[in-house]
PDB file of C-alpha atoms in Angstrom:
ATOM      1  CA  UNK G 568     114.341  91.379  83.794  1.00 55.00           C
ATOM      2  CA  UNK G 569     111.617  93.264  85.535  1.00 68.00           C
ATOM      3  CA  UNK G 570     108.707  91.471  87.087  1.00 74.00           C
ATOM      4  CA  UNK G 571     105.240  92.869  85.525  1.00 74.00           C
ATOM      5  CA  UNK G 572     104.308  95.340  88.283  1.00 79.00           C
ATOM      6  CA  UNK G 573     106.782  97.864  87.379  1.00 79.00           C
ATOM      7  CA  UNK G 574     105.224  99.506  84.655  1.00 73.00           C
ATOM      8  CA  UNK G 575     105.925 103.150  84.613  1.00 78.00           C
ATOM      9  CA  UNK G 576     106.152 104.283  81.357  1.00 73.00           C
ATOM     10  CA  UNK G 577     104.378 101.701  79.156  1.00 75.00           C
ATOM     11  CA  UNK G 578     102.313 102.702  76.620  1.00 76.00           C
ATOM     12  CA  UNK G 579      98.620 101.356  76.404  1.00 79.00           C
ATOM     13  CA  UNK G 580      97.808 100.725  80.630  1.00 76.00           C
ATOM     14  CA  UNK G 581      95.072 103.363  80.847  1.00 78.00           C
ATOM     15  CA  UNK G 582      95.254 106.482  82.645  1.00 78.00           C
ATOM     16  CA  UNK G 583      95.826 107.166  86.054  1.00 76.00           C
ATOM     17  CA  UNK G 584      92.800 108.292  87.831  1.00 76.00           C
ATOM     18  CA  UNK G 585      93.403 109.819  91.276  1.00 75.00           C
ATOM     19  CA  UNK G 586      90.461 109.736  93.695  1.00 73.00           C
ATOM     20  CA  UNK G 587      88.491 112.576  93.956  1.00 73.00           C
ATOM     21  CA  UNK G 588      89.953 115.371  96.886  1.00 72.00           C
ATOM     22  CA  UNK G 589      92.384 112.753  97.693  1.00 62.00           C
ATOM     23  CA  UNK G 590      90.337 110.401  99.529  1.00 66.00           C
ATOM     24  CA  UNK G 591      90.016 106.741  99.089  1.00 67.00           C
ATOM     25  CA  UNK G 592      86.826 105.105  98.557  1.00 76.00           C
ATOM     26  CA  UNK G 593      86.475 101.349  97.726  1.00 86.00           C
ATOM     27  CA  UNK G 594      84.270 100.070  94.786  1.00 86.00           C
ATOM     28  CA  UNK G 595      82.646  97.007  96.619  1.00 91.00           C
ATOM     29  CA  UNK G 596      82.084  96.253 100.039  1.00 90.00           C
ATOM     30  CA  UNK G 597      84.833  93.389  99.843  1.00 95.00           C
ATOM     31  CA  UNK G 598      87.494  95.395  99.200  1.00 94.00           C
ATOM     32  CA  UNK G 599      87.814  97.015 102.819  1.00 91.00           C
ATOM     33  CA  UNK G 600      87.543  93.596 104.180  1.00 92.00           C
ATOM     34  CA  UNK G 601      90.720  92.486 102.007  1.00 94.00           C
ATOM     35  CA  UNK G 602      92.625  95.317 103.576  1.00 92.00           C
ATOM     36  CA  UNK G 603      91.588  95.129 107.473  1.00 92.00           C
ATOM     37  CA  UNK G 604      92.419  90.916 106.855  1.00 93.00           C
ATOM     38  CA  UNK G 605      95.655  92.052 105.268  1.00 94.00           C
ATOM     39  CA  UNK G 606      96.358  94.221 108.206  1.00 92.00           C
ATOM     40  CA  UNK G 607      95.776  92.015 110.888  1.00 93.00           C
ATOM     41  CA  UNK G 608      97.275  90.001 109.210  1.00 94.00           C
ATOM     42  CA  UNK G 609     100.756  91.709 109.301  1.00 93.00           C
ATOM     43  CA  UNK G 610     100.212  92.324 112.517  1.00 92.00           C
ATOM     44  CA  UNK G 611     101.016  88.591 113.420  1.00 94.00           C
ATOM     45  CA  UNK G 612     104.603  89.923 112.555  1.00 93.00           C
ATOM     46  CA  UNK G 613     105.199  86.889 110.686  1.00 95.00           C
ATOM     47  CA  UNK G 614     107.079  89.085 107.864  1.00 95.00           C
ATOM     48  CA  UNK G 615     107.282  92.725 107.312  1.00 95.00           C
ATOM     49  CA  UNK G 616     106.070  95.667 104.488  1.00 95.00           C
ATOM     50  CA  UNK G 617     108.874  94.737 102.490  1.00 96.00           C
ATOM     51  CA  UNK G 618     108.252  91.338 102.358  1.00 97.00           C
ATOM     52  CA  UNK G 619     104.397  91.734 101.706  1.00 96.00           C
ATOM     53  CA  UNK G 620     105.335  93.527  98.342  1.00 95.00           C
ATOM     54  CA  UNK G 621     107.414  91.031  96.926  1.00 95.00           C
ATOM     55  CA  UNK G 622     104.498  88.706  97.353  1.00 96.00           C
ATOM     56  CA  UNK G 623     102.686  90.669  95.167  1.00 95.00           C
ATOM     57  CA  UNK G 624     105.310  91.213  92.895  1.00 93.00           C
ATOM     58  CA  UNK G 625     105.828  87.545  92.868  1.00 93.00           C
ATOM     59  CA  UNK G 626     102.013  86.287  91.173  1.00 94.00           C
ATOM     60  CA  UNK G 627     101.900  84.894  88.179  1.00 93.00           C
ATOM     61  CA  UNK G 628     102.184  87.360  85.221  1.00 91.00           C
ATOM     62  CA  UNK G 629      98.771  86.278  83.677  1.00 93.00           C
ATOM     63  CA  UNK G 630      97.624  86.375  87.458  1.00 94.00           C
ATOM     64  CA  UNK G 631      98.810  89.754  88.011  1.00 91.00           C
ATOM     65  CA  UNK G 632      97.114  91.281  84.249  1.00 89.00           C
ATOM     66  CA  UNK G 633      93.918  89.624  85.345  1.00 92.00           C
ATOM     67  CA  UNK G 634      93.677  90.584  88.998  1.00 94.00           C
ATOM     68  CA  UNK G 635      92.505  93.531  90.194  1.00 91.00           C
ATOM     69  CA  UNK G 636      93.916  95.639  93.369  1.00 91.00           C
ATOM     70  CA  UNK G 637      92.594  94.192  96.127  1.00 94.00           C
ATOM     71  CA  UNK G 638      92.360  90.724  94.493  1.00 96.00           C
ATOM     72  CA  UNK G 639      96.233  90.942  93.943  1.00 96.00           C
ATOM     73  CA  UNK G 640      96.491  91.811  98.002  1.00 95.00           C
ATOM     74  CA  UNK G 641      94.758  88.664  98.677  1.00 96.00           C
ATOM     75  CA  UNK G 642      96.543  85.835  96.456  1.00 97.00           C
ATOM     76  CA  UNK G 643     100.007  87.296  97.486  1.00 97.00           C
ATOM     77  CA  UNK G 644      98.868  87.100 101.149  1.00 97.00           C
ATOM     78  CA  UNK G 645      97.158  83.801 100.556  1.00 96.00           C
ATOM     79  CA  UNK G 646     100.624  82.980  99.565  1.00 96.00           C
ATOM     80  CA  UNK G 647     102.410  84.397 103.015  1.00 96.00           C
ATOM     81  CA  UNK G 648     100.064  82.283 105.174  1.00 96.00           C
ATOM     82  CA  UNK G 649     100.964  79.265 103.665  1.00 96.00           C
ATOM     83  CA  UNK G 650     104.833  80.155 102.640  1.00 95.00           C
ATOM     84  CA  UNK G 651     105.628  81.380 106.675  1.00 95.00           C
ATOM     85  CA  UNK G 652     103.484  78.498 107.844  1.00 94.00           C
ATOM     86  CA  UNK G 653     100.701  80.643 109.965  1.00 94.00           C
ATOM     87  CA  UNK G 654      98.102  78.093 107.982  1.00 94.00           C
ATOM     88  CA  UNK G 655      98.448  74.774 105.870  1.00 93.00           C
ATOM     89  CA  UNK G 656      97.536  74.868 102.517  1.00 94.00           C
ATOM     90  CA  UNK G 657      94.619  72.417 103.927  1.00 93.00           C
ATOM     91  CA  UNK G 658      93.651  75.026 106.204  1.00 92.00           C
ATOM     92  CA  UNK G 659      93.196  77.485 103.759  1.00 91.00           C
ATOM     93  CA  UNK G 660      91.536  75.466 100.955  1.00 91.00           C
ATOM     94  CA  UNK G 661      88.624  74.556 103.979  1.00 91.00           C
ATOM     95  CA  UNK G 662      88.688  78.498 105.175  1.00 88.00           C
ATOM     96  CA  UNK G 663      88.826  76.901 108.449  1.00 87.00           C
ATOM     97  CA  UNK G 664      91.933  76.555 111.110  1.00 87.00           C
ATOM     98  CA  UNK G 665      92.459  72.385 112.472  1.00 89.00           C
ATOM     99  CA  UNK G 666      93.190  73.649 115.848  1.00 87.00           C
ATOM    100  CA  UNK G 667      94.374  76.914 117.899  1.00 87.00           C
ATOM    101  CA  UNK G 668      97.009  79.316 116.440  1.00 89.00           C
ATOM    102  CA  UNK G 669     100.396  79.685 118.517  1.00 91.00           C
ATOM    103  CA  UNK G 670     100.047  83.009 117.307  1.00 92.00           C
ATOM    104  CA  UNK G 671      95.984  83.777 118.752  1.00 89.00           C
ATOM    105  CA  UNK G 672      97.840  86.140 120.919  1.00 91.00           C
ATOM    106  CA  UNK G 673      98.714  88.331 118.428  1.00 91.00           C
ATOM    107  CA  UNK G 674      95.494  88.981 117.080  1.00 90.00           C
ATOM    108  CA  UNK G 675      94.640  92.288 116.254  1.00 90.00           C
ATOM    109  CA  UNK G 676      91.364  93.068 117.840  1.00 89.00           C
ATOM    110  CA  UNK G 677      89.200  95.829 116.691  1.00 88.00           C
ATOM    111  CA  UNK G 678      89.286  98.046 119.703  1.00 92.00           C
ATOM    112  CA  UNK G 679      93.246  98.334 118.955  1.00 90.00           C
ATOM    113  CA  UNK G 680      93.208  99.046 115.611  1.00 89.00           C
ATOM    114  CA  UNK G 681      93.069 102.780 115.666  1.00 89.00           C
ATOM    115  CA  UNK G 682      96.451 103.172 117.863  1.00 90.00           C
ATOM    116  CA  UNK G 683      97.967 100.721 115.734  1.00 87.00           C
ATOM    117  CA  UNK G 684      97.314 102.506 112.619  1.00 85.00           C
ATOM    118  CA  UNK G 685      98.086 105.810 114.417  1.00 88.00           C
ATOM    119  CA  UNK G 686     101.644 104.352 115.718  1.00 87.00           C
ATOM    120  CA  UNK G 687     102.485 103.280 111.570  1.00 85.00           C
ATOM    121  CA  UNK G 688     105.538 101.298 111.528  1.00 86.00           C
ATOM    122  CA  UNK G 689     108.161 104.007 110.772  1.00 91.00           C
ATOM    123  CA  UNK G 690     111.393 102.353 108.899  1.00 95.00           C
ATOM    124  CA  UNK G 691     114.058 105.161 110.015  1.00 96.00           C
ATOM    125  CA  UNK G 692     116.676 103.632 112.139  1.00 97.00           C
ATOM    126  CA  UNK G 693     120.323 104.424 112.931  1.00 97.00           C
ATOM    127  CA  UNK G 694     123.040 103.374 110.982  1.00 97.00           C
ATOM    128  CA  UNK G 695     127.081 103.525 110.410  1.00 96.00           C
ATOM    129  CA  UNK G 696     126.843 104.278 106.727  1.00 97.00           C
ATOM    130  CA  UNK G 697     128.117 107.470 105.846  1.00 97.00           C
ATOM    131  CA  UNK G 698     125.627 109.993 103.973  1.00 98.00           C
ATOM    132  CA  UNK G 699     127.685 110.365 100.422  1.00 98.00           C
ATOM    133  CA  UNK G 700     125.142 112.661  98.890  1.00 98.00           C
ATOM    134  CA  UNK G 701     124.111 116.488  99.666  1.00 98.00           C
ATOM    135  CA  UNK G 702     121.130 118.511  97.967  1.00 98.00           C
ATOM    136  CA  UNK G 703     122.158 119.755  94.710  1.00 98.00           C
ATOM    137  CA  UNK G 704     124.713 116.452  93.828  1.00 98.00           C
ATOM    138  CA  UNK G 705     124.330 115.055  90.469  1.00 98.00           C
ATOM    139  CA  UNK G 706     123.886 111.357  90.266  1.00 98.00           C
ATOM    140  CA  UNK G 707     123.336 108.371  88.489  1.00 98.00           C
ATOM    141  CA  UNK G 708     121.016 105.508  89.335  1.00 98.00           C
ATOM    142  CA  UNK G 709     122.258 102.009  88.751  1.00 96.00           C
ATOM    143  CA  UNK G 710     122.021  99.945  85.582  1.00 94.00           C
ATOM    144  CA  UNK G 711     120.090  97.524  85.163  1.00 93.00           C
ATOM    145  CA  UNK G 712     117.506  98.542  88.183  1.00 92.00           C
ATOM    146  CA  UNK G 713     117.983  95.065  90.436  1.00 93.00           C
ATOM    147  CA  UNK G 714     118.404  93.906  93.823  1.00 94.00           C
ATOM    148  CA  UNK G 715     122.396  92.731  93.788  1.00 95.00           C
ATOM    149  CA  UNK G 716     121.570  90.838  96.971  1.00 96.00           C
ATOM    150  CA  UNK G 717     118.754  88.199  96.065  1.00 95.00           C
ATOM    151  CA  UNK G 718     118.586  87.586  92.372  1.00 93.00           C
ATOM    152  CA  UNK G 719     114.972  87.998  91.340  1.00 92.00           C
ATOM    153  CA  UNK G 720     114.550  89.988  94.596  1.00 94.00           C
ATOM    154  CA  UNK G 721     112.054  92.729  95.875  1.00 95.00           C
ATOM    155  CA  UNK G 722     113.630  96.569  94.862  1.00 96.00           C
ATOM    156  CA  UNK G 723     112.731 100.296  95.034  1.00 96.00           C
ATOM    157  CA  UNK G 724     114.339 101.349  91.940  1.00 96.00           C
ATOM    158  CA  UNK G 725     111.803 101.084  89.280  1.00 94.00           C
ATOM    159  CA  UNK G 726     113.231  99.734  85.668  1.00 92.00           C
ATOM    160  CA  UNK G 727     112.098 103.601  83.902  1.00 93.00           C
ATOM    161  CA  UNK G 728     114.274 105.380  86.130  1.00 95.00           C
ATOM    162  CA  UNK G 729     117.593 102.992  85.613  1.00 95.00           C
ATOM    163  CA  UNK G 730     120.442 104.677  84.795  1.00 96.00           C
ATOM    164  CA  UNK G 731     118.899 108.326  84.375  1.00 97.00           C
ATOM    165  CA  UNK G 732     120.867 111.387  85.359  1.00 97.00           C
ATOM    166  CA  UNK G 733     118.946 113.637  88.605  1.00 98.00           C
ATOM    167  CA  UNK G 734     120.234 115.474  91.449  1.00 98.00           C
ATOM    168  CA  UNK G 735     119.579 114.880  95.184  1.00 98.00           C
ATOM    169  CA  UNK G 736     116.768 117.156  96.906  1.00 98.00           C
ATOM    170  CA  UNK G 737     117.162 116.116  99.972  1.00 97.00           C
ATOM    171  CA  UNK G 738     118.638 113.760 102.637  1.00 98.00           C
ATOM    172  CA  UNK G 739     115.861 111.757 104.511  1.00 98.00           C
ATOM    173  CA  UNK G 740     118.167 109.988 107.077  1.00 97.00           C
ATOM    174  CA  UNK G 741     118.580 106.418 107.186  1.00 98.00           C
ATOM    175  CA  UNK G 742     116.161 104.148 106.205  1.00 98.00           C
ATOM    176  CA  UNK G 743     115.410 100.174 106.506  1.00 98.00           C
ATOM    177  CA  UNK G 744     116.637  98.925 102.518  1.00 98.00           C
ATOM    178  CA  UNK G 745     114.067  97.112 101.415  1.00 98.00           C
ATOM    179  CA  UNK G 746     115.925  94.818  99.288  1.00 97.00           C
ATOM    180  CA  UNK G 747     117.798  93.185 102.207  1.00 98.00           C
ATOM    181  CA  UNK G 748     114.746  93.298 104.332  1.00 97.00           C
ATOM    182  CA  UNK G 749     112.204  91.914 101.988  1.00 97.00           C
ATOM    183  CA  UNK G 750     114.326  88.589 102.297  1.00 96.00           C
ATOM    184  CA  UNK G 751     115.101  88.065 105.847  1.00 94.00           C
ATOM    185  CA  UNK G 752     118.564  89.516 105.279  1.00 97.00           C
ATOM    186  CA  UNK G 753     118.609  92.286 108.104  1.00 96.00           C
ATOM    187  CA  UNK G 754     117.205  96.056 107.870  1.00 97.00           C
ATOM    188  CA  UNK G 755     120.396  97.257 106.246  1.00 98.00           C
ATOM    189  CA  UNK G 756     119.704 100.553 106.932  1.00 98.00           C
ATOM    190  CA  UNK G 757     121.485 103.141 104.796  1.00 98.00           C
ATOM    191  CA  UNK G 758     121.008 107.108 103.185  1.00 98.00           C
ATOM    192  CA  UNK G 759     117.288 107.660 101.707  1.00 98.00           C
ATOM    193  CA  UNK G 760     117.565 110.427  99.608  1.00 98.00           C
ATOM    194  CA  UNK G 761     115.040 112.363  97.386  1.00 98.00           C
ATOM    195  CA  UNK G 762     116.328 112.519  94.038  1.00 98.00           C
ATOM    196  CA  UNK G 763     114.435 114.844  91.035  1.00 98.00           C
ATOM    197  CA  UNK G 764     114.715 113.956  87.511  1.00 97.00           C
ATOM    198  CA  UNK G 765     113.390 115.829  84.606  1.00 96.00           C
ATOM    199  CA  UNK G 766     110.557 113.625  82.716  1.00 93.00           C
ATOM    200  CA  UNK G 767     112.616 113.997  79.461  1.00 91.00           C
ATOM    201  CA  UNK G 768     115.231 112.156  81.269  1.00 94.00           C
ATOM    202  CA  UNK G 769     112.955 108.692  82.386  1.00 93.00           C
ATOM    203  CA  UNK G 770     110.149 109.047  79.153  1.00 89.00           C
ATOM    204  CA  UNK G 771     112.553 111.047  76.229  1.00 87.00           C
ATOM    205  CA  UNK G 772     109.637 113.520  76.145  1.00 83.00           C
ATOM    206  CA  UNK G 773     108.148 115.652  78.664  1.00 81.00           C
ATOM    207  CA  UNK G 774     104.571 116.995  78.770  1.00 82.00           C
ATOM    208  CA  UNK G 775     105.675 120.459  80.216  1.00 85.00           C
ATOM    209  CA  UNK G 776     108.745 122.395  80.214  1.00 86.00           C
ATOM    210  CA  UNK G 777     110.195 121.793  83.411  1.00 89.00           C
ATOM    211  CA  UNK G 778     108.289 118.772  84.525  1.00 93.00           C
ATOM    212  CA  UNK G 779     109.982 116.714  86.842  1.00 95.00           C
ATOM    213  CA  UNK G 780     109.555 113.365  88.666  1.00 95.00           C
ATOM    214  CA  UNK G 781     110.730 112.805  92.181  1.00 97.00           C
ATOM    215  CA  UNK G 782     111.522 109.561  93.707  1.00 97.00           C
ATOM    216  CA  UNK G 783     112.695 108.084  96.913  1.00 98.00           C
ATOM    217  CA  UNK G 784     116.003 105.796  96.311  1.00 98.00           C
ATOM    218  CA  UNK G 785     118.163 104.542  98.891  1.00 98.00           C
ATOM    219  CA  UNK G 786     122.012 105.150  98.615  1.00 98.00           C
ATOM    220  CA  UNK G 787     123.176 102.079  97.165  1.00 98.00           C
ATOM    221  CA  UNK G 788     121.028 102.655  94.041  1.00 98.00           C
ATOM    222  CA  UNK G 789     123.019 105.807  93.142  1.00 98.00           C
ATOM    223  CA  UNK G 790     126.221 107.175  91.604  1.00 97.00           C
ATOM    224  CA  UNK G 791     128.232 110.100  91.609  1.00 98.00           C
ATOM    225  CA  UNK G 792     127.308 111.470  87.940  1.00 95.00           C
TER     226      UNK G 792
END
């Protein structure tokens, strides 16, 4: 069963409304505070990128419908504090801390931030898996879209794209699985491919001839078709 944040291809969610010239702007003065607290936040390397979206896939479905963006960014990382024991649940309900942080050393001061948003936190690393795939192989994406590891666990394959038919693009190298790593299971890294599918494939329909949709999926989601 899929969790309520994968929604591709519902009907009835609104349109999607890119920002205008590609650049982000936020709506209320808040919501750049919720993301420079989520990033230093992360930066106490208490759990990684992986983990941090299973947190928000993990509210509450009513939660989840009723939150917006940066509201859901706060309650899942409202739940990491607590859950990886950086603050009490006491701690949090007085906004407060009951006495110094083993982990004040880590905090991510604001003269810093630029290099540490310039150095990213690539998730390429080496691995002994062997590359199955070239460009131009058919495959097959699993069915049903789940992580096999963790039941209920954090995965890149979305549920609209399970079990449709596309062919590989390109090989990105080896990349940190996020399914493994979401769960303290190891980086697991294995073949990242770029696989295009046509829309009729994932929606039945497509708006254009030719129309396409290209997604990132690690090797273990795929198939020889």
């Amino acid at each position: 069963m899929t969790r309520p944040h994968d929604m591709g291809g519902r009907f009835g969610d609104g349109a999607v409304r890119p920002e205008p010239d590609g650049i982000p702007e936020f709506a209320a003065d808040w919501h750049g505070r919720a993301l420079a607290v989520t990033l230093a936040a992360g930066a106490l390397g208490q759990w990684s990128i992986d983990t941090s979206r299973h947190a928000r896939e993990c509210l509450s479905p009513k939660d989840y419908a009723r939150f917006s963006y940066y509201e859901k960014w706060l309650a899942a990382l409202a739940d990491l504090l607590v859950a990886k024991g950086v603050v009490s649940e006491d701690e949090l309900r007085a906004g407060q801390a009951e006495g110094a942080s083993p982990l004040a050393d880590r905090t991510l001061l604001a003269e810093n931030v630029a290099a540490v948003l310039a150095r990213g936190g690539p998730a390429d690393r080496p691995s002994d898996v062997a590359q199955q795939f070239q460009p131009g192989d058919a495959v097959r994406t699993r069915r049903p879209a789940r992580n096999v590891m963790v039941d209920g666990g954090h995965t890149r394959l979305p549920a609209y794209a399970q079990g449709a038919r596309g062919q590989i693009l390109r090989c990105h190298g080896t990349h940190i699985l996020p399914d493994s790593n979401a769960h303290g299971l190891g980086e697991a890294p294995e073949p990242l491919y770029a696989v295009a599918f046509p829309a009729f494939e994932l929606w039945g329909q497509a708006e254009g001839a030719g129309d396409e949709v290209v997604l990132d999926l690690w090797q273990s989601y795929l198939d020889p078709a």
